[in-house]
mmCIF file of C-alpha atoms and ligand atoms in Angstrom:
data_model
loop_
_atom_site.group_PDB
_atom_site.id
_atom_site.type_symbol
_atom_site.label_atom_id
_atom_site.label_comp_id
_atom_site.label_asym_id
_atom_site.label_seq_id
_atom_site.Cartn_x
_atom_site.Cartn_y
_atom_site.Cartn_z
ATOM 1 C CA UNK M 25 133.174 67.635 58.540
ATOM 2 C CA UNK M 26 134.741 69.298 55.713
ATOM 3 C CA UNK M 27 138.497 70.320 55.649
ATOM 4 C CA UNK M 28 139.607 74.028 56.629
ATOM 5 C CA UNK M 29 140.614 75.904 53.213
ATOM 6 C CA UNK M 30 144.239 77.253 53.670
ATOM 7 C CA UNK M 31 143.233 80.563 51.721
ATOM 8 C CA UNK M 32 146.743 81.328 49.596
ATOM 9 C CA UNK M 33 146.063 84.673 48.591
ATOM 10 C CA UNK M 34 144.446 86.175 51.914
ATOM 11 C CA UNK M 35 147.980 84.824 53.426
ATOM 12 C CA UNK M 36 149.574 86.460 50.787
ATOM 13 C CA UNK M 37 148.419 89.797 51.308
ATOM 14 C CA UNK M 38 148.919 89.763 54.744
ATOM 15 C CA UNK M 39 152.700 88.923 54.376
ATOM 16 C CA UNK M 40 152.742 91.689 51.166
ATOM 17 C CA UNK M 41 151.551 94.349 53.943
ATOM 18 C CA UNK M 42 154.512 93.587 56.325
ATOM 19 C CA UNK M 43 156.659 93.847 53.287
ATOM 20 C CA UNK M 44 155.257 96.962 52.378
ATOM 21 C CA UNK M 45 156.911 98.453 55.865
ATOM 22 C CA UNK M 46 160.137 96.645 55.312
ATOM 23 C CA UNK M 47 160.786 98.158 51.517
ATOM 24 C CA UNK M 48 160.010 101.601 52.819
ATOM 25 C CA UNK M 49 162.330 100.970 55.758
ATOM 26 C CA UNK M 50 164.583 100.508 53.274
ATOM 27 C CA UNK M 51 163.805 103.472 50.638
ATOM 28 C CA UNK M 52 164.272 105.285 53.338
ATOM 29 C CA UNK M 53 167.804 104.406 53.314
ATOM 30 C CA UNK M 54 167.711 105.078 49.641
ATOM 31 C CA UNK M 55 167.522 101.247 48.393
ATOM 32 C CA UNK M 56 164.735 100.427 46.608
ATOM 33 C CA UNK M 57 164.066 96.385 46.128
ATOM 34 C CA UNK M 58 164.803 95.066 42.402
ATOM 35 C CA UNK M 59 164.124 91.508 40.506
ATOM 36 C CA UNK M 60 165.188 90.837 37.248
ATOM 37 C CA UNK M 61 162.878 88.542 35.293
ATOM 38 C CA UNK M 62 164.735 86.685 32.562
ATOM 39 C CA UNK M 63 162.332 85.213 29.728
ATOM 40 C CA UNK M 64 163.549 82.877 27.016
ATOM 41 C CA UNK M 65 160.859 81.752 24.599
ATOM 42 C CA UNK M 66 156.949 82.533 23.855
ATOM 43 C CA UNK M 67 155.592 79.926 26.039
ATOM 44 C CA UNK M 68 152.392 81.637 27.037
ATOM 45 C CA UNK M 69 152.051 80.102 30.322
ATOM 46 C CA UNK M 70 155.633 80.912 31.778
ATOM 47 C CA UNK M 71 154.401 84.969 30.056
ATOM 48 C CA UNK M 72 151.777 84.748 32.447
ATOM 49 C CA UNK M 73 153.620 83.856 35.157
ATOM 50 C CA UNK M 74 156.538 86.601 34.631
ATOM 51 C CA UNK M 75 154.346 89.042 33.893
ATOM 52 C CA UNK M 76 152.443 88.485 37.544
ATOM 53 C CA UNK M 77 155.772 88.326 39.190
ATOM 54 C CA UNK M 78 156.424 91.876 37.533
ATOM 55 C CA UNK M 79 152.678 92.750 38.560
ATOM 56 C CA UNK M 80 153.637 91.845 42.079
ATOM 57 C CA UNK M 81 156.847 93.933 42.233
ATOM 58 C CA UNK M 82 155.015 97.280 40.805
ATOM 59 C CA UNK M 83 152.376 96.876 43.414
ATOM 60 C CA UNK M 84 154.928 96.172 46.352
ATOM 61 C CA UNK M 85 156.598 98.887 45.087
ATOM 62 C CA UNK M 86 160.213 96.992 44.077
ATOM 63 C CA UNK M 87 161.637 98.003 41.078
ATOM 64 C CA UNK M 88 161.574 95.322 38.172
ATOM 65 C CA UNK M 89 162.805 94.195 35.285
ATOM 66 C CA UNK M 90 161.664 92.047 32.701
ATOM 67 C CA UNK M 91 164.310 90.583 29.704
ATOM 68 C CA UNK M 92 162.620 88.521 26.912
ATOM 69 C CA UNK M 93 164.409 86.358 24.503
ATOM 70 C CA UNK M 94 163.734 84.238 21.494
ATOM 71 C CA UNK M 95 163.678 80.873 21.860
ATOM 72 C CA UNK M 96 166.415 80.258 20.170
ATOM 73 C CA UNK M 97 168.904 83.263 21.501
ATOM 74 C CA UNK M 98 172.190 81.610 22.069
ATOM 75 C CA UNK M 99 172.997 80.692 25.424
ATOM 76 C CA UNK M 100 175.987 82.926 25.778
ATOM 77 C CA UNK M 101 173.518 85.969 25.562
ATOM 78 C CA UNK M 102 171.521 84.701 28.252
ATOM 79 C CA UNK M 103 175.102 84.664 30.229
ATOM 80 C CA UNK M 104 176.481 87.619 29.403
ATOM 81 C CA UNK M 105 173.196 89.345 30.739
ATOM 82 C CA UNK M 106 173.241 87.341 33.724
ATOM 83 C CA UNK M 107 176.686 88.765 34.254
ATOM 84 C CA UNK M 108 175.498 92.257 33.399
ATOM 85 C CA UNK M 109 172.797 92.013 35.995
ATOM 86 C CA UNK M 110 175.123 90.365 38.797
ATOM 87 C CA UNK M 111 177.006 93.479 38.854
ATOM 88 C CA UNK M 112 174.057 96.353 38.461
ATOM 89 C CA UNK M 113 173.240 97.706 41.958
ATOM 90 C CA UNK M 114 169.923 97.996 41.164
ATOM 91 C CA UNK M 115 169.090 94.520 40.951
ATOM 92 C CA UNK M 116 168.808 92.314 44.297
ATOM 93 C CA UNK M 117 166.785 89.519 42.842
ATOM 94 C CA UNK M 118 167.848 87.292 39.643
ATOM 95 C CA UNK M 119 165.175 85.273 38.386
ATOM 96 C CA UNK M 120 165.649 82.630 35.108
ATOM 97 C CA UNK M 121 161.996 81.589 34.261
ATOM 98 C CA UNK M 122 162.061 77.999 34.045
ATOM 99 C CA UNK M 123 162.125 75.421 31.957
ATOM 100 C CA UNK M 124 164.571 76.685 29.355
ATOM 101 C CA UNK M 125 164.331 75.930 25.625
ATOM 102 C CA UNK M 126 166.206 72.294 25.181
ATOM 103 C CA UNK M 127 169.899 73.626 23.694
ATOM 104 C CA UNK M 128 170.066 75.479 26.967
ATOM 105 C CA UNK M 129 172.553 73.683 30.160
ATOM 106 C CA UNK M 130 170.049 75.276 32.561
ATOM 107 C CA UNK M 131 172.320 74.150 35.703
ATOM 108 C CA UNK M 132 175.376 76.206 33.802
ATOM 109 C CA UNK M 133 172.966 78.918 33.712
ATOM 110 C CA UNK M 134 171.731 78.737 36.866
ATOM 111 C CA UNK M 135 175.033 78.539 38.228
ATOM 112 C CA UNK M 136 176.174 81.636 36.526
ATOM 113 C CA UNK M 137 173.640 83.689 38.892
ATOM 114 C CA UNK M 138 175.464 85.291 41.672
ATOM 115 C CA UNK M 139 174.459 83.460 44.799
ATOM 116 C CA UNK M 140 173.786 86.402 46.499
ATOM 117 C CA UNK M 141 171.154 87.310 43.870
ATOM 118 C CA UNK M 142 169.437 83.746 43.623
ATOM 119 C CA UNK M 143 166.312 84.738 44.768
ATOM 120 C CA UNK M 144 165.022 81.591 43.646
ATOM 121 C CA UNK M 145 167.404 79.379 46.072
ATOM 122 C CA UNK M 146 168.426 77.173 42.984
ATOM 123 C CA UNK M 147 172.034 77.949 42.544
ATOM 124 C CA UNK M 148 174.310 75.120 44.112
ATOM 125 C CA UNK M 149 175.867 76.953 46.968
ATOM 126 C CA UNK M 150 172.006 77.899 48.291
ATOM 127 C CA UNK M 151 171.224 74.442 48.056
ATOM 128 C CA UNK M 152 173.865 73.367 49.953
ATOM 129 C CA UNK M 153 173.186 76.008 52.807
ATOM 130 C CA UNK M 154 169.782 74.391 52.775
ATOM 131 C CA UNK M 155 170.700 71.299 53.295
ATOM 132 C CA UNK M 156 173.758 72.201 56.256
ATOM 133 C CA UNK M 157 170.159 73.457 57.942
ATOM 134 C CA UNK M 158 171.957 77.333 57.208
ATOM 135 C CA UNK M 159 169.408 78.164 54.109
ATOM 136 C CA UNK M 160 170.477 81.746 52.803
ATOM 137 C CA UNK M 161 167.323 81.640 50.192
ATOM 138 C CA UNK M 162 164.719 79.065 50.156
ATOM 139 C CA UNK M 163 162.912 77.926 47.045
ATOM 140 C CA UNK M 164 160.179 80.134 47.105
ATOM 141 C CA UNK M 165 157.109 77.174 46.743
ATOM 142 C CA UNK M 166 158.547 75.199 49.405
ATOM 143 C CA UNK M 167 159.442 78.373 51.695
ATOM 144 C CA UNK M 168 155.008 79.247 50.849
ATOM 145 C CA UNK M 169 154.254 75.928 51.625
ATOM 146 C CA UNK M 170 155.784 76.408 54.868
ATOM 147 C CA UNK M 171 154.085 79.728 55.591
ATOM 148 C CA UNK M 172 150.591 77.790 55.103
ATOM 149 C CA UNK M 173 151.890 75.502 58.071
ATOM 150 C CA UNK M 174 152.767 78.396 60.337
ATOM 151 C CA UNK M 175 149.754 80.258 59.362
ATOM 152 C CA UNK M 176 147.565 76.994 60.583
ATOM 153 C CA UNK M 177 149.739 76.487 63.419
ATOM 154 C CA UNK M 178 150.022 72.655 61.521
ATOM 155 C CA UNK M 179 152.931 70.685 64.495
ATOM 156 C CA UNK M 180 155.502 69.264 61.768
ATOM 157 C CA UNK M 181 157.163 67.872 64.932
ATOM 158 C CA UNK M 182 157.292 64.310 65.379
ATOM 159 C CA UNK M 183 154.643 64.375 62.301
ATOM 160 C CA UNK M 184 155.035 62.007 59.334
ATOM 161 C CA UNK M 185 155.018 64.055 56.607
ATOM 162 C CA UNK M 186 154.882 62.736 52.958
ATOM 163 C CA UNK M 187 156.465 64.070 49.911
ATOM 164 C CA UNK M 188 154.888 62.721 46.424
ATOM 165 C CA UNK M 189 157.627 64.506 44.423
ATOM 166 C CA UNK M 190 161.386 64.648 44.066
ATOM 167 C CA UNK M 191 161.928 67.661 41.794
ATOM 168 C CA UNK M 192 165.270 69.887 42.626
ATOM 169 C CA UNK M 193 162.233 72.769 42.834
ATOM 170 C CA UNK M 194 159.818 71.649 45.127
ATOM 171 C CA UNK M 195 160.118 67.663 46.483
ATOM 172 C CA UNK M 196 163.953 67.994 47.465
ATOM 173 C CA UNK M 197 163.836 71.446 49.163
ATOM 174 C CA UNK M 198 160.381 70.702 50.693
ATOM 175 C CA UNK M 199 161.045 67.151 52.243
ATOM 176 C CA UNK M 200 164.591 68.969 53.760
ATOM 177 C CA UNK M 201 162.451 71.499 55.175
ATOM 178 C CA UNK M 202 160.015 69.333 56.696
ATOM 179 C CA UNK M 203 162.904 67.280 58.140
ATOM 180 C CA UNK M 204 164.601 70.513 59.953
ATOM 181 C CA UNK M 205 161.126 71.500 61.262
ATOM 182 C CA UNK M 206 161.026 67.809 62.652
ATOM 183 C CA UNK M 207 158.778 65.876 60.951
ATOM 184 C CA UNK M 208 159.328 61.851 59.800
ATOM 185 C CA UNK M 209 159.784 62.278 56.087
ATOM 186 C CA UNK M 210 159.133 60.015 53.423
ATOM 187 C CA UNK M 211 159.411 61.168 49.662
ATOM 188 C CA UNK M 212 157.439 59.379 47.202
ATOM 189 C CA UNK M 213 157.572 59.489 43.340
ATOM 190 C CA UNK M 214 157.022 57.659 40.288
ATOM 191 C CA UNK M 215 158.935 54.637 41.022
ATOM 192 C CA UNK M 216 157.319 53.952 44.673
ATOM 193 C CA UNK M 217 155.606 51.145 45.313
ATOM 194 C CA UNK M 218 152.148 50.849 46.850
ATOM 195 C CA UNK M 219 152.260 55.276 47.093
ATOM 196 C CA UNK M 220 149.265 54.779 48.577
ATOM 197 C CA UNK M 221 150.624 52.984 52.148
ATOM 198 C CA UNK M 222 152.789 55.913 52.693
ATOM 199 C CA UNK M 223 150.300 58.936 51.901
ATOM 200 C CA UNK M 224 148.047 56.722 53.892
ATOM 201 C CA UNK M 225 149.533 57.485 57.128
ATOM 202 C CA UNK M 226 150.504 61.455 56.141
ATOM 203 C CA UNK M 227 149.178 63.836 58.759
ATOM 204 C CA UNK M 228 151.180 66.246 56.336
ATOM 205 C CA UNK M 229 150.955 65.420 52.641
ATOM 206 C CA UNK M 230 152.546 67.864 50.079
ATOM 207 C CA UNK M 231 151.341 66.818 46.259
ATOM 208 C CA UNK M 232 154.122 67.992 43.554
ATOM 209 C CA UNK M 233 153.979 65.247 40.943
ATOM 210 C CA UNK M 234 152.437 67.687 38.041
ATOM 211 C CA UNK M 235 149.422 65.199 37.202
ATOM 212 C CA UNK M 236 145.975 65.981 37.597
ATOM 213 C CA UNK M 237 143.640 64.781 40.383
ATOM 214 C CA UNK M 238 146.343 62.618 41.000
ATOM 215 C CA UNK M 239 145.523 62.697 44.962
ATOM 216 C CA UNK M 240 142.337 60.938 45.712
ATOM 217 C CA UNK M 241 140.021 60.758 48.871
ATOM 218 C CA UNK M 242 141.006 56.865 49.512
ATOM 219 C CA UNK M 243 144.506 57.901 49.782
ATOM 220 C CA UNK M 244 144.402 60.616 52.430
ATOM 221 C CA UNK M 245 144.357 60.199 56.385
ATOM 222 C CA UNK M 246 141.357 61.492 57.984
ATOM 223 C CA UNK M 247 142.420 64.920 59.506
ATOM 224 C CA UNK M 248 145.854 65.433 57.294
ATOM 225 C CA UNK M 249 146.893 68.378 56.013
ATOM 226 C CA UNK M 250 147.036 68.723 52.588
ATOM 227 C CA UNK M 251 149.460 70.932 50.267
ATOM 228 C CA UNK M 252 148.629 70.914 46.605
ATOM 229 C CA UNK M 253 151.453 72.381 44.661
ATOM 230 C CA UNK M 254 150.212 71.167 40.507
ATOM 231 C CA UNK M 255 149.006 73.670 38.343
ATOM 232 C CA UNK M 256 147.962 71.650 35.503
ATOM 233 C CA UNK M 257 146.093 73.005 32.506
ATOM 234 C CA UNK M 258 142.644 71.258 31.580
ATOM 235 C CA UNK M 259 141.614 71.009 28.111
ATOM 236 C CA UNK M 260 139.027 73.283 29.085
ATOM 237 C CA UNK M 261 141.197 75.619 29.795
ATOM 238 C CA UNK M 262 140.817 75.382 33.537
ATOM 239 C CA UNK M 263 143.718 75.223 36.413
ATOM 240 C CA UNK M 264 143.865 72.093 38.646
ATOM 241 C CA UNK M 265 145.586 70.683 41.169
ATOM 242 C CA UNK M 266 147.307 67.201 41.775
ATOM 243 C CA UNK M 267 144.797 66.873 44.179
ATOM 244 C CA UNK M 268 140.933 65.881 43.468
ATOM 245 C CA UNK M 269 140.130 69.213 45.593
ATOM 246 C CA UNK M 270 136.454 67.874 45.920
ATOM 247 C CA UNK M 271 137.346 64.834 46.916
ATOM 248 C CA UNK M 272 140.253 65.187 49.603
ATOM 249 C CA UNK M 273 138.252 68.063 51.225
ATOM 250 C CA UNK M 274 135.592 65.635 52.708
ATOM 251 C CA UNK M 275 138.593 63.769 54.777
ATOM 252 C CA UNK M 276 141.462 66.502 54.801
ATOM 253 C CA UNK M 277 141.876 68.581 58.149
ATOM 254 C CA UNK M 278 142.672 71.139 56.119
ATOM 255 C CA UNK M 279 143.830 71.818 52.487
ATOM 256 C CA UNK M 280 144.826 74.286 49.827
ATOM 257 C CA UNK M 281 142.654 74.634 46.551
ATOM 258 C CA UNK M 282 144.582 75.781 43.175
ATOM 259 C CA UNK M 283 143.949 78.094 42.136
ATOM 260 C CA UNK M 284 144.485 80.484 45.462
ATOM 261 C CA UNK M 285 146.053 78.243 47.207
ATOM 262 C CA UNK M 286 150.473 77.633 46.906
ATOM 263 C CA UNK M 287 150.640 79.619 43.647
ATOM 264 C CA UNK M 288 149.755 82.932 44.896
ATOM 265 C CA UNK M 289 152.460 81.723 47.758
ATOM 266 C CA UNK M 290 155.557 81.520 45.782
ATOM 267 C CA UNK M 291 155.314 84.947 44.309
ATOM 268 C CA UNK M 292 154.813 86.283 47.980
ATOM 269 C CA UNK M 293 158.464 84.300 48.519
ATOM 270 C CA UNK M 294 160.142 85.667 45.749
ATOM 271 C CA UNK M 295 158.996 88.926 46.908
ATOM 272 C CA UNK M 296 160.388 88.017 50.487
ATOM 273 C CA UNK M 297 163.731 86.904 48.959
ATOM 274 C CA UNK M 298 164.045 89.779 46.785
ATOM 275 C CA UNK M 299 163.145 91.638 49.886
ATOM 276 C CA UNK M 300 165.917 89.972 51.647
ATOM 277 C CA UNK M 301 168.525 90.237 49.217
ATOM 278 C CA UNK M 302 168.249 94.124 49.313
ATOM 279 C CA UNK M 303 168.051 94.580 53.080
ATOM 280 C CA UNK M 304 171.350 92.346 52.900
ATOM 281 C CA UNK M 305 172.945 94.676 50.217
ATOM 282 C CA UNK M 306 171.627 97.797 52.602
ATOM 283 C CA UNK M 307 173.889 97.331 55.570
HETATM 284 N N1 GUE P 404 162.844 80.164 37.922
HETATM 285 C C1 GUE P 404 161.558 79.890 38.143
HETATM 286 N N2 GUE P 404 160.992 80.204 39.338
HETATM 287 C C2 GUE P 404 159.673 79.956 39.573
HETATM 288 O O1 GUE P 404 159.158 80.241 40.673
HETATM 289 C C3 GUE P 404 158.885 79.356 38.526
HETATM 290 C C4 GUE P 404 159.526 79.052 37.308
HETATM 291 N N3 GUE P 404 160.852 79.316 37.159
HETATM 292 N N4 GUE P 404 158.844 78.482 36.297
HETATM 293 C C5 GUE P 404 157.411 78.240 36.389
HETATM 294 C C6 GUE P 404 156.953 78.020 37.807
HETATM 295 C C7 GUE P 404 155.473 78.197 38.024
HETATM 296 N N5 GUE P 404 155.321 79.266 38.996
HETATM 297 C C8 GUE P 404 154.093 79.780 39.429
HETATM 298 C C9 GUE P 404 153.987 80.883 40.238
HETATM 299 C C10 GUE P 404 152.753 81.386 40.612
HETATM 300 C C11 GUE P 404 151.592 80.820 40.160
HETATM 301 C C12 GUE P 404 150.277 81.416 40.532
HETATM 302 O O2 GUE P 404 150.199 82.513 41.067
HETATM 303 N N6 GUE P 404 149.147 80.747 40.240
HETATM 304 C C13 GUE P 404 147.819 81.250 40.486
HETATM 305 C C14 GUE P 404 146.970 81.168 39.227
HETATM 306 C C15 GUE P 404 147.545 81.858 38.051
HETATM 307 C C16 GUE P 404 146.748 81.547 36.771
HETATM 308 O O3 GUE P 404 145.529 81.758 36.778
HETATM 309 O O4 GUE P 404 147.378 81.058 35.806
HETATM 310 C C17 GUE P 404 147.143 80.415 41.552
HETATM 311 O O5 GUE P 404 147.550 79.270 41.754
HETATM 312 O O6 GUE P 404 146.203 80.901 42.153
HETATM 313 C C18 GUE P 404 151.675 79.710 39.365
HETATM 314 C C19 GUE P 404 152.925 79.195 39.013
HETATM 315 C C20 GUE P 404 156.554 79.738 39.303
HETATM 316 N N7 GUE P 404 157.540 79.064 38.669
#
């Protein structure tokens, strides 16, 4: 028996259709949806990635905008715009493409978006509200990841779930929601011993450690579901997951491949939270 394949961008488009209703709902009332993309640096990876979360807003039909910057802009720039764009009533969505260039304070920067705007649920005040179980936006890979699990009808409750990951992106939020859906959760990461005895008894197991294959058969529970959330490059210019996809599939219940799997996901959520925002700023 081979796993189920939890198809990311079918469940993408089906979400992108109900939000196609919602933002004319909306234009209707003469508010049209907008995300502001801010760039710092040439990084060709991180220009892919902003320009499909523009891509994604044209064809949704939110308005977008995309600011580039030189590496080496001074951070006050980047602030001043970020003030700019807190106050244009245009913009409903705030978006700083990480990882800044190193003489940036990216929490000072991140802090400086209006939390109201922090469509990416990484400003202080939305973590908190995650965490008091009252989340105003959820980090959009975590917030996919759980859209996978509704999707599959996956029952978190009294589940052990396992974490391998403790990144303020993806591990934190994700093991918090996990815990508020019910689940046991253990979160595992480079300093855990024997990671293998805890995925071992994961009937949920969410892989955000940024390494390559890192997931193998021998360490997954017959019938677990399995959430790959690496991208990782290949020398050969391929994507991969943290999960040996070939592997895991043979013992998984069910699992997500990369690419088309949580990638295609966390665009969808931004495009929710951006959603969000502007229905917020509407009434
Ligand atoms: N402030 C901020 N928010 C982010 O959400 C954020 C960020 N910074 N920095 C970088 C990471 C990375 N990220 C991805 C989103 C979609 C795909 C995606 O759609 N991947 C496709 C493949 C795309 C390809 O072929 O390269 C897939 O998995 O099928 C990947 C990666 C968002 N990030």
């Amino acid at each position: 028996m081979t796993a189920t394949i939890l198809d990311g961008n079918a469940l993408a488009q089906k979400l992108r259709a109900d939000f196609k209703t919602r933002a004319e709902a909306l234009a209707a009332k003469g508010t049209r949806p907008g995300l502001a993309v801010i760039l710092v640096g040439e990084d060709p990876a991180s220009a892919v990635y902003v320009r499909n979360k523009v891509a994604a807003c044209e064809k949704a039909s939110f308005h977008s905008e995309k600011i580039v910057y030189p590496a080496d802009v001074a951070q006050d720039v980047v602030l001043r715009k970020i003030a700019e764009l807190n106050a244009d009533a245009k913009i409903h969505g705030i978006l700083v493409q990480l990882p800044l260039p190193k003489h940036f304070d990216s929490d000072l920067v991140l802090e400086a978006i209006a939390p109201e705007k922090d469509v990416d649920g990484f400003h202080a005040e939305n973590v908190g509200a995650l965490m008091q179980g009252q989340p105003r936006f959820i980090p959009c890979t975590p917030y996919g990841v759980t859209k996978f699990f509704e999707e599959a009808g996956v029952k978190l409750k009294g589940a052990e779930a396992v974490v391998i990951g403790r990144s303020n992106i993806v591990g934190k939020p994700m093991a918090m929601l996990l815990l508020q859906a019910g689940a046991t959760v253990t979160i595992c990461h480079s300093q855990t011993k024997d990671l293998a005895f805890h995925t071992k008894r994961a009937d949920v197991l969410v892989a955000a450690v940024g390494r390559p294959k890192f997931v193998t058969a021998d360490m997954v529970k017959p019938g677990a579901v399995v959430i790959d959330v690496g991208i990782n490059r290949l020398p050969d210019g391929k994507l991969c997951g943290d999960v040996d996809f070939d592997g895991v599939k043979e013992v998984a219940g069910a699992i997500t491949p990369v690419p088309g799997g949580v990638g295609p996901m966390t665009i969808t959520m931004l495009l929710a939270n951006t959603l969000e925002a502007a229905e917020r700023s509407a009434k």
